[in-house]
Each structure stands twice: as C-alpha cells, then as structure tokens.
C-alpha cells in the first residue's frame, strides 16, 4: 500500500499581493521575479512596492501608468502640486508615512487620496476608520509620493520648533510644580522636551480648530488624542503608548495637581498666552482608568462671554423677553439644558451686559469657568466646607445687586436662592432639565413650595446647541412633505416658499458643518402660568399655556432655524426630542 505524506508540499507559486498580481497579468513582471521580490520584502520586512521599485524591476513611472490603466484611476504628476495648498489635519501623519499616501482634497464625505498601490485594501480600511470618510484613489509615481510624504511628515517636536516663539508661552505661575516634594527624576521626566512640545502643539491646534475639549485617552495597546469640535469628537493623533505617563505628569504639573497621586480624580487649571493680550484658560480633569489616567481639558475662552447676545442665536422676540427679565431689579432667571449646551456662555453674556460700575455682582461656581473683571467670583470647594449654600449666605451679607449661582443642586441652595430673589436681588442660575416647563415641576419635586416658585421665578430659558451648516458648501435638499410634517412643521408652513439645506463638506468645514447655533425656548412666567404653579399643575399644562402665549418649544425653535437655512433637519431632530 502506498503511503501518502500528510504534509502538503510547497507549491511553485506564492500568494502575491494585489500589486504583484496586477503587474504579472499586465506582462510587466514575470511570475518568478514577482515571487522573488515578494520573498525579499518579507525577509527584509519592507513593503512589496518599495522592494519592487528599489530593485529596478519596474520603474515608478511604468508602475503608475500600469496601475492607472488596471484600476481605471486618474494619474497625477505630484510635481505639479503645491504642497502648501494641500489640506491639513484630515489624516494622521503616521498613516501617511506607513502607507505612503497623500490626501489631496475632500469632496463631501469622501477623501481624494494619492497612492501608488490602489490594491492596498488595508490602507483604504485604515484611512476610512481613522476619518470616517470614503476613499477615492488617484495614482501617483511612488518615488515622488515618497518624497512628498517625507517632506510633509514632521514630528510633533519639529513642528513645535517652528511655531513656538514669543507669542506662545504658559503663564509663569502655572509652571510651578504641584508637588514640591517630587523627586528629581520625576521632574526630569515631566520636563522631557518632546512631551512638552507635543502638549503645546495639541493645545495650540485645539484652539485654532475651535475645539471645546481635548481628550487624552490611554488604552492597553494604544493611546489617542481626540478634540470635540462643534459638539463631535474627532480623533486627531495617536502618539506612542509610552508617552502616556510623561504626558499626564506634565499636564498635572502645570495644572497644579499632585503628580504622585494617580488613584483618585483631580481637577486643576492652566493658562495659555497667545500674543500680547490674549490669554486662554483651560480647566483640567483627570480620571484613573484601567490603563492610565484619562485627561480631559476644557477650553475656556473669556472672549466667548463678550460676543453679545446677537451672536448666541436668539430670535428677536426671544432676545426681547430675556433682556426684559434681566433688567428687572429682582427675581430669578433660570437657564436649563444638558451639559455642553452653552448655559455658562449664556449666563456670562447676561452678566457682561449687567456688569457696570454701579452694580455689585457675585457668582458662585464649581469651578468658575470664565474670568470676568468687575465680577466677584467664588469657586465652590465642598471639601473645605464652601458649598453653594454657604457661599450664597455670605453673598447676602456682601450687599449684592446680582447673584449668579452655577447650579441649583439641592433644596438648601434653592431655598436661599429663592429668598434672595424675593428680597430685592436678581438671581441667575442653571438647572439640568429637558425644557422650560419641566423646570418648574422639577423645583416642586425638590421640595420648594409652589408659592415660592411662583413669586420668585420670572423667566426660564431652555437651550440646545445645533451644528451650523457651512455657508460655503451647503446644498438644497428635497425633503418629502410628510417628513417635514412629521418633524413638526405645520401644513401651511410647508408651502414651498423656503428651501431646506443639507451638509455637503469642504476643506473649510467639518462634514458640512462649521460652528454652532443656539436653539432656545424662552418662557416668561406669566400670571396664568403662576396660577398653574400655585394649584400644583403639571409640566404639560404649563407647556400648553406657554404655547398659547406664543412661546416656541425647542423643536419649533429648531425648525425655525431649518427654515432660515442655518442648520439641517437631521441636526434639529438629533438635538431636540418631542
């Protein structure tokens, strides 16, 4: 009986990559030559295309023409491209280096990318995952492509050497170490130059890209930096995992935190000086996770409070109601909405308008986010016993005209705030509720008597932030009549007299959106609403009465912004729920 060998013999052919198979099929390369070049690339741990062009088996020009024909893709001479005009920040430099690609432009939700190897599915998937955009290949010669990639690929340290100068420095006070007892080795680690420059670059990039937050996130085998831009998180960089401890220590030092404590969350602040008279504050929060400390940095730009009420997006009638309320000598004005909905900016815009030499303003916050000269600001410190309630009691002995409470969290704070509003003070504060009518019932559930609510609260503003359509690329869109009606438009509003728009995307925006616009429900507490409160009515009854008095709901306010072409219907549906 013949014995059959159970181990298969090596076949004469190898599993060539797509590039090799294409060249063999086109007759540009023999099968054995392709296999030999592939074997060398695996042994030397280089890419097949680098080994191919380096060996001279196929010229870069011949390769580009062959791939252009085989994949019916446009052929581009990179020597004719002005590198200074290429889009920046769309794709991480490391991906460009690893896969030898250059982003040429963006068209809607797709990137136009130059490559020498359009068969590289791994590169396409990596780019798609990193950017959440589709990929359209343009063929370029490999040698020219490599030179351009290398020319554009500067490290974070090299980039910072070019941009850090006299106009970029940290406030000297924030440079003091948080823990004087730290060892010399720890301090040396914190002052590691590449880490310092990388952090500086991230802060500067975040500010220039109009980000609201920076997230530094450690994982087991990866480390990533994300920016929140126009309300959405975008991955910006993926530095080596080894940098995480040094970067965390550096941030904690300049934020006056304890760098030796890594087991509990910490909070701090730091400053960035831009130019001679521009200082940006940053609020820093650390959180111990499984693989290191996650750090979130909130950008607090004081100039945002000085934009004026017109820049916030209030409609004329809404603005009039708000201005009338804050001009009253006493009473309570509440701003409600989820975290990140712009409540602080709205409050500080009002305070900036009220901030005059003849007015005494005191604020209690946790922590104070925007520094406003002329306003007495207090940071709540619960560990030290300085709670909102304690601060408020102290304010009432400081002869205030206007009091701002960062957030009404408990019954004691609410009671003192209401008493202040009833005794000749204007009180501004925030609550976390979904809309204006539900705020009044929430206060009732906290244990506040209906009479106190009705006699103190004069106006409630609920708000959301929606992404604003980019004026450079937004395009009209045909939305069915039924869809518009289901969204909340009345039949008589869907008459064809206005045009809805959709996001498209261009080099100047973020997926078709640029900036954000406020959506507001501004509800004065009228006599009729006071009667509903006194008889312990529901939020639904209050909402119905407010609608009869001409108060738009959040959804209606958002739909009005759609009619004006400021945002898209999808965005309004996402940020408002009815």
XYZ file of C-alpha atoms in Angstrom:
578
model
C 0.000 0.000 0.000
C 1.308 3.421 -0.973
C 1.975 5.780 1.893
C 0.587 9.283 1.383
C 2.589 12.094 3.006
C 0.246 14.071 5.289
C 2.333 17.271 4.957
C 1.471 19.189 1.755
C 4.388 20.021 -0.494
C 5.207 23.703 -1.137
C 3.553 24.886 -4.315
C 5.526 26.614 -7.041
C 3.589 29.830 -6.703
C 3.190 32.242 -3.769
C 0.252 34.299 -2.618
C 1.335 37.552 -4.248
C -0.190 40.859 -3.123
C -2.685 42.557 -5.455
C 0.000 44.854 -6.870
C 2.170 41.886 -7.870
C -0.725 40.006 -9.472
C -1.698 43.098 -11.474
C 1.844 43.557 -12.814
C 2.114 39.871 -13.741
C -1.266 39.975 -15.538
C -0.206 43.118 -17.434
C 3.029 41.438 -18.546
C 5.213 43.966 -16.761
C 6.737 41.382 -14.430
C 7.337 37.650 -14.601
C 5.751 35.326 -12.057
C 9.095 34.094 -10.684
C 10.514 37.618 -10.489
C 7.429 38.817 -8.631
C 7.677 35.916 -6.171
C 11.380 36.553 -5.586
C 10.786 40.272 -4.920
C 7.912 39.414 -2.582
C 10.106 36.910 -0.718
C 12.816 39.570 -0.275
C 10.297 42.103 1.018
C 9.080 39.631 3.646
C 12.614 38.703 4.695
C 13.727 42.331 4.911
C 10.398 43.444 6.425
C 9.900 46.100 3.762
C 6.875 46.802 1.604
C 6.495 44.955 -1.689
C 6.270 48.194 -3.668
C 9.440 49.597 -2.061
C 11.363 46.427 -2.881
C 9.890 46.393 -6.396
C 10.871 49.949 -7.339
C 14.154 49.770 -5.416
C 15.287 46.697 -7.323
C 14.602 48.393 -10.666
C 12.359 45.550 -11.825
C 9.662 48.097 -12.694
C 10.161 51.856 -12.838
C 7.983 54.126 -10.736
C 6.616 55.749 -13.887
C 5.819 52.407 -15.550
C 4.187 51.181 -12.346
C 1.970 54.283 -12.091
C 0.773 54.008 -15.709
C 0.054 50.281 -15.314
C -1.974 50.752 -12.103
C -3.856 53.711 -13.578
C -4.942 51.597 -16.547
C -5.713 48.486 -14.494
C -7.858 50.313 -11.931
C -9.280 52.992 -14.250
C -8.000 55.661 -11.861
C -6.716 59.143 -12.671
C -2.942 59.576 -12.987
C -1.445 62.636 -11.296
C 2.007 64.228 -11.543
C 2.821 65.293 -7.976
C 5.467 67.736 -9.222
C 2.593 69.963 -10.366
C 1.056 70.066 -6.856
C 1.643 72.983 -4.482
C 2.178 71.211 -1.153
C 1.329 74.381 0.781
C -2.243 74.211 -0.531
C -2.881 70.605 0.460
C -5.494 70.196 3.249
C -4.034 69.821 6.744
C -5.227 67.649 9.608
C -7.557 65.342 7.660
C -5.350 62.262 8.129
C -2.757 61.402 10.747
C 0.839 61.812 9.533
C 1.758 58.314 10.746
C -0.821 56.695 8.451
C 0.502 58.760 5.539
C 4.023 57.548 6.292
C 3.103 53.897 6.881
C 1.082 53.531 3.669
C 2.790 56.201 1.521
C -0.368 58.197 0.776
C -1.120 61.922 0.460
C -4.557 63.483 0.959
C -5.240 65.794 -1.994
C -8.713 67.103 -1.146
C -12.060 66.294 0.360
C -15.317 66.078 -1.557
C -18.370 65.665 0.639
C -17.934 62.513 2.688
C -15.036 61.190 0.580
C -11.293 61.834 0.548
C -9.276 62.101 -2.661
C -6.020 60.298 -1.831
C -2.856 59.856 -3.912
C -1.303 56.371 -3.813
C 0.977 54.195 -5.886
C -0.870 50.998 -4.907
C -4.691 51.200 -5.203
C -4.900 47.459 -4.492
C -3.910 48.007 -0.845
C -7.206 47.303 0.921
C -5.573 47.585 4.341
C -4.609 51.195 3.619
C -8.116 52.020 2.430
C -9.701 50.491 5.532
C -7.237 52.246 7.854
C -7.974 55.636 6.282
C -11.714 55.009 6.364
C -11.603 54.001 10.032
C -9.441 56.994 11.025
C -11.508 59.625 9.182
C -14.966 58.034 8.870
C -14.805 59.037 5.201
C -14.756 57.041 1.990
C -11.584 56.857 -0.150
C -11.174 57.658 -3.867
C -7.722 56.753 -5.191
C -5.622 58.874 -7.531
C -2.449 57.208 -8.873
C 0.936 58.854 -8.406
C 4.527 57.753 -9.000
C 5.964 56.005 -5.944
C 9.245 57.915 -5.799
C 7.544 61.323 -5.975
C 4.931 60.178 -3.487
C 7.597 59.057 -1.010
C 9.437 62.373 -1.263
C 6.242 64.333 -0.626
C 5.265 62.160 2.340
C 8.705 62.540 3.911
C 8.692 66.287 3.317
C 5.292 66.676 4.990
C 5.955 64.250 7.850
C 7.411 66.317 10.674
C 7.354 65.054 14.205
C 5.396 66.891 16.890
C 8.672 68.228 18.285
C 9.861 69.522 14.904
C 6.512 71.147 14.208
C 6.587 72.891 17.561
C 10.108 74.198 16.947
C 8.670 76.097 14.009
C 5.603 77.520 15.729
C 6.663 78.165 19.309
C 8.030 81.643 19.783
C 7.460 84.747 21.814
C 3.731 84.645 21.089
C 3.296 81.214 22.727
C 4.028 80.758 26.405
C 2.437 79.458 29.575
C 1.705 81.779 32.447
C 4.724 81.576 34.738
C 2.530 80.952 37.771
C 1.193 77.743 36.256
C 4.680 76.403 35.612
C 5.322 75.765 39.303
C 5.369 72.098 40.282
C 2.261 70.899 42.053
C 4.243 68.761 44.454
C 7.460 70.361 45.771
C 8.495 67.029 47.292
C 8.648 65.281 43.928
C 11.921 63.535 43.181
C 14.430 64.991 40.742
C 13.874 62.007 38.461
C 10.137 62.739 38.279
C 10.712 66.406 37.489
C 13.217 65.493 34.786
C 10.665 63.109 33.307
C 7.977 65.809 33.325
C 10.305 68.277 31.571
C 11.021 65.806 28.744
C 11.251 68.150 25.718
C 9.291 66.096 23.118
C 6.421 65.641 25.588
C 6.338 69.361 26.415
C 6.299 70.333 22.759
C 3.700 67.709 21.871
C 1.359 69.054 24.569
C 1.937 72.635 23.410
C 1.118 71.625 19.859
C -2.085 69.860 20.879
C -3.286 72.894 22.868
C -2.496 75.273 20.039
C -4.115 73.002 17.433
C -7.244 72.644 19.571
C -7.593 76.398 19.885
C -7.016 77.022 16.169
C -9.554 74.302 15.244
C -12.197 75.861 17.553
C -12.358 72.753 19.748
C -14.169 72.915 23.084
C -12.422 69.937 24.740
C -9.291 67.808 24.388
C -9.399 64.126 25.420
C -6.159 62.248 26.195
C -7.162 58.576 26.419
C -4.876 55.638 27.347
C -5.722 52.055 26.386
C -3.858 48.765 26.756
C -2.083 48.887 23.394
C -2.948 52.349 22.113
C -3.129 55.995 23.094
C -5.261 58.559 21.343
C -5.991 62.283 21.422
C -9.449 63.491 20.430
C -10.861 67.017 20.039
C -14.524 67.898 20.457
C -15.246 70.182 17.512
C -18.765 71.553 17.018
C -20.047 69.019 19.542
C -18.482 65.957 17.883
C -15.351 64.078 18.951
C -12.675 63.650 16.265
C -9.507 61.600 16.603
C -6.553 63.916 15.992
C -3.430 61.984 16.977
C -2.291 58.530 18.077
C 1.018 59.055 19.924
C 3.003 56.072 21.281
C 1.572 54.390 24.388
C 4.869 55.016 26.190
C 4.128 58.744 26.268
C 1.039 58.462 28.481
C 2.661 58.722 31.932
C 5.009 61.564 30.983
C 2.201 63.479 29.298
C -0.110 63.028 32.292
C 2.647 64.209 34.655
C 3.357 67.253 32.514
C -0.304 68.275 32.416
C -0.676 67.758 36.178
C 2.401 69.861 36.952
C 1.258 72.929 35.029
C -2.307 72.459 36.348
C -1.068 72.480 39.985
C -2.131 68.918 40.716
C -0.377 66.259 42.775
C 1.668 64.271 40.247
C 2.318 61.487 42.769
C -1.413 60.786 43.184
C -2.759 58.573 40.410
C -5.522 56.715 42.250
C -8.202 59.410 42.543
C -9.626 62.027 40.145
C -8.156 65.531 40.315
C -9.140 68.939 38.965
C -6.934 71.857 38.004
C -6.469 74.824 35.715
C -3.801 76.234 33.425
C -3.354 79.164 31.051
C -2.079 79.655 27.534
C -0.880 83.079 26.419
C -1.390 83.879 22.738
C 0.006 87.195 21.655
C 0.455 90.200 23.887
C -3.097 90.480 25.211
C -4.828 87.104 24.652
C -4.931 84.521 27.441
C -6.913 81.292 27.197
C -7.882 79.364 30.338
C -8.068 75.575 30.443
C -9.966 73.500 33.001
C -8.280 70.128 33.526
C -9.818 66.929 34.880
C -8.024 63.605 35.432
C -9.690 60.216 35.833
C -7.912 56.936 36.758
C -8.775 54.219 34.215
C -7.630 50.630 33.737
C -4.590 51.594 31.682
C -3.639 55.026 32.995
C -5.105 58.438 33.647
C -7.594 59.824 31.151
C -7.319 63.609 30.975
C -9.954 65.971 29.620
C -9.065 69.625 29.078
C -11.904 72.134 28.586
C -11.032 75.328 26.713
C -12.465 78.389 28.450
C -12.162 81.377 26.143
C -13.129 84.580 28.045
C -13.917 86.309 24.758
C -16.922 83.988 24.282
C -18.746 85.881 27.046
C -18.204 89.158 25.199
C -19.689 88.136 21.885
C -23.004 89.816 22.660
C -26.475 88.352 22.786
C -26.903 88.674 18.995
C -24.122 86.143 18.393
C -25.847 83.465 20.513
C -28.685 82.938 18.037
C -31.705 84.316 19.914
C -34.624 85.308 17.726
C -35.779 88.972 18.141
C -38.796 88.108 20.329
C -36.726 85.686 22.440
C -33.995 88.288 22.921
C -36.563 90.891 23.950
C -38.031 88.583 26.611
C -34.597 87.771 28.037
C -33.427 91.394 28.129
C -36.672 92.446 29.809
C -36.202 89.786 32.510
C -32.571 90.603 33.346
C -33.387 94.314 33.509
C -35.773 93.653 36.429
C -34.391 94.683 39.856
C -35.224 91.337 41.473
C -36.424 87.848 40.647
C -34.903 84.590 39.397
C -33.853 83.781 35.809
C -33.050 80.122 35.123
C -31.102 78.665 32.188
C -31.617 74.936 31.642
C -30.200 72.268 29.375
C -27.809 69.299 29.362
C -24.055 69.522 29.886
C -22.360 71.249 26.966
C -25.439 73.140 25.784
C -23.905 76.582 26.304
C -25.594 77.541 29.587
C -22.449 79.123 31.047
C -21.849 81.293 27.979
C -25.485 82.471 28.069
C -25.227 83.371 31.759
C -21.942 85.203 31.326
C -23.267 87.072 28.309
C -26.077 88.361 30.546
C -23.606 89.188 33.345
C -21.365 91.045 30.915
C -24.323 93.208 29.895
C -25.200 93.877 33.549
C -21.589 94.447 34.640
C -21.445 98.195 35.287
C -19.568 100.307 37.890
C -22.738 100.913 39.907
C -23.660 97.223 40.240
C -22.306 94.641 42.706
C -22.257 91.157 41.122
C -21.243 87.974 42.942
C -21.011 84.464 41.464
C -20.585 81.002 42.990
C -19.487 78.236 40.609
C -17.910 74.790 40.632
C -15.487 75.847 39.260
C -15.520 79.366 37.818
C -15.098 78.858 34.069
C -14.748 82.376 32.661
C -12.881 85.187 34.346
C -14.922 88.401 34.115
C -13.264 91.570 35.501
C -15.571 93.552 37.763
C -17.421 90.451 38.977
C -16.712 88.879 42.392
C -16.277 85.196 41.552
C -16.099 82.398 44.123
C -15.086 78.798 43.488
C -17.147 76.302 45.470
C -14.971 73.899 47.493
C -17.110 71.252 49.174
C -14.123 69.540 50.818
C -13.306 72.772 52.611
C -16.960 73.346 53.500
C -17.549 76.118 50.956
C -20.763 74.854 49.367
C -23.175 76.784 47.154
C -25.416 77.343 50.172
C -22.553 78.691 52.318
C -21.393 80.999 49.512
C -24.939 82.297 48.990
C -25.392 83.076 52.681
C -22.142 85.011 52.607
C -23.179 86.880 49.448
C -26.297 88.202 51.155
C -24.066 89.899 53.736
C -21.952 91.471 50.966
C -24.592 93.943 49.713
C -25.097 92.305 46.272
C -27.338 93.528 43.464
C -26.987 90.475 41.231
C -26.149 86.906 42.265
C -25.204 84.091 39.916
C -25.311 80.503 41.196
C -23.542 77.976 38.976
C -26.133 75.268 39.552
C -29.059 74.655 41.889
C -28.349 71.117 43.102
C -30.210 70.760 46.383
C -33.097 72.131 48.419
C -30.922 74.316 50.665
C -29.316 76.111 47.710
C -32.714 76.504 46.038
C -34.294 77.940 49.208
C -31.562 80.543 49.722
C -31.639 81.497 46.021
C -35.395 81.990 46.123
C -35.214 84.058 49.302
C -32.569 86.236 47.658
C -34.816 86.688 44.612
C -37.724 87.639 46.881
C -35.719 90.197 48.859
C -34.572 92.563 46.140
C -31.833 90.664 44.286
C -31.645 89.450 40.700
C -30.591 85.781 40.785
C -29.276 83.894 37.741
C -28.759 80.137 37.860
C -28.912 76.853 35.946
C -30.755 73.546 36.268
C -30.415 70.288 34.346
C -33.882 69.782 32.859
C -35.132 68.946 29.370
C -37.216 72.059 28.719
C -38.588 75.196 30.368
C -41.972 73.861 31.619
C -40.427 70.798 33.283
C -38.058 73.082 35.231
C -40.914 74.376 37.368
C -42.140 70.871 38.225
C -38.539 69.797 38.935
C -38.253 72.598 41.508
C -41.532 71.450 43.032
C -40.160 67.884 43.283
C -37.057 69.229 45.034
C -39.377 70.313 47.856
C -39.830 74.021 47.083
C -43.288 75.364 47.914
C -45.400 76.369 44.866
C -45.889 79.855 46.295
C -42.135 80.447 46.469
C -41.645 79.259 42.874
C -44.473 81.430 41.526
C -43.352 84.543 43.397
C -39.631 84.337 42.522
C -39.057 82.785 39.059
C -39.615 85.371 36.326
C -38.192 83.626 33.248
C -36.795 80.241 32.168
C -34.641 79.651 29.110
C -34.085 76.106 27.860
C -31.391 75.686 25.243
C -29.506 73.327 22.967
C -26.586 73.768 20.573
C -27.015 72.601 16.973
C -24.264 72.460 14.397
C -24.420 75.324 11.900
C -24.350 74.482 8.199
C -21.239 75.596 6.348
C -22.251 78.537 4.142
C -19.566 77.637 1.602
C -20.851 74.178 0.695
C -24.415 73.641 1.971
C -26.772 72.427 -0.737
C -30.570 72.414 -1.168
C -32.260 69.110 -0.430
C -35.676 67.788 -1.403
C -37.458 66.529 1.737
C -40.898 64.865 1.340
C -43.913 66.810 2.621
C -44.830 64.005 5.027
C -41.347 64.002 6.586
C -41.491 67.734 7.240
C -44.936 67.465 8.818
C -43.832 64.510 10.964
C -40.879 66.586 12.153
C -43.224 69.271 13.469
C -43.897 71.710 10.624
C -47.494 72.816 10.145
C -49.135 72.107 6.781
C -49.309 75.797 5.957
C -45.551 76.155 6.621
C -44.663 73.512 4.022
C -45.719 75.673 1.099
C -42.542 75.734 -0.966
C -41.672 79.319 -0.003
C -38.439 78.215 1.684
C -35.717 75.669 0.950
C -34.189 73.162 3.393
C -30.440 72.563 3.128
C -28.170 69.614 3.768
C -24.484 69.354 4.753
C -22.021 68.563 1.951
C -18.487 69.025 3.249
C -15.495 71.008 2.041
C -11.951 71.850 3.133
C -13.240 74.753 5.250
C -15.656 72.790 7.450
C -16.259 69.600 9.426
C -18.515 67.203 7.475
C -20.595 70.095 6.164
C -20.908 71.981 9.456
C -18.925 74.907 10.819
C -19.653 76.370 14.242
C -22.839 76.010 16.251
C -26.040 77.958 16.749
C -28.281 78.093 19.809
C -31.827 76.746 19.877
C -33.874 78.380 22.631
C -37.187 78.129 24.440
C -37.600 81.429 26.305
C -40.591 81.236 28.651
C -41.588 84.181 30.848
C -43.579 83.150 33.932
C -46.854 84.951 33.279
C -49.729 85.381 35.720
C -51.577 82.463 34.134
C -48.535 80.194 34.487
C -48.204 81.364 38.104
C -51.802 80.202 38.725
C -50.980 76.777 37.262
C -47.938 76.540 39.563
C -49.962 77.565 42.628
C -52.510 74.829 42.007
C -49.630 72.349 41.516
C -50.289 71.877 37.789
C -48.245 69.558 35.584
C -45.475 70.424 33.151
C -47.879 69.563 30.312
C -50.368 72.209 31.477
C -47.571 74.787 31.737
C -46.311 73.875 28.246
C -49.791 74.245 26.742
C -50.273 77.655 28.376
C -46.801 78.785 27.229
C -47.669 77.784 23.653
C -50.884 79.815 23.845
C -48.746 82.780 24.914
C -46.525 82.447 21.844
C -43.571 80.579 23.384
C -41.910 78.238 20.890
C -40.896 74.768 22.047
C -37.277 73.684 21.491
C -38.338 71.647 18.456
C -40.280 74.580 16.968
C -37.326 76.888 17.568
C -35.038 74.398 15.851
C -37.381 74.039 12.880
C -37.361 77.820 12.540
C -33.567 77.626 12.191
C -34.080 74.997 9.448
C -36.399 77.372 7.576
C -33.732 80.071 7.804
C -31.133 77.711 6.307
C -28.911 77.867 9.399
C -28.921 74.139 10.186
C -30.238 70.866 8.796
C -33.399 68.997 9.708
C -31.345 65.956 10.768
C -29.376 68.065 13.233
C -32.517 69.556 14.803
C -34.114 66.126 15.159
C -30.923 64.895 16.840
C -30.686 67.652 19.466
C -34.396 68.027 20.262
C -36.796 65.258 21.179
C -40.570 65.544 21.099
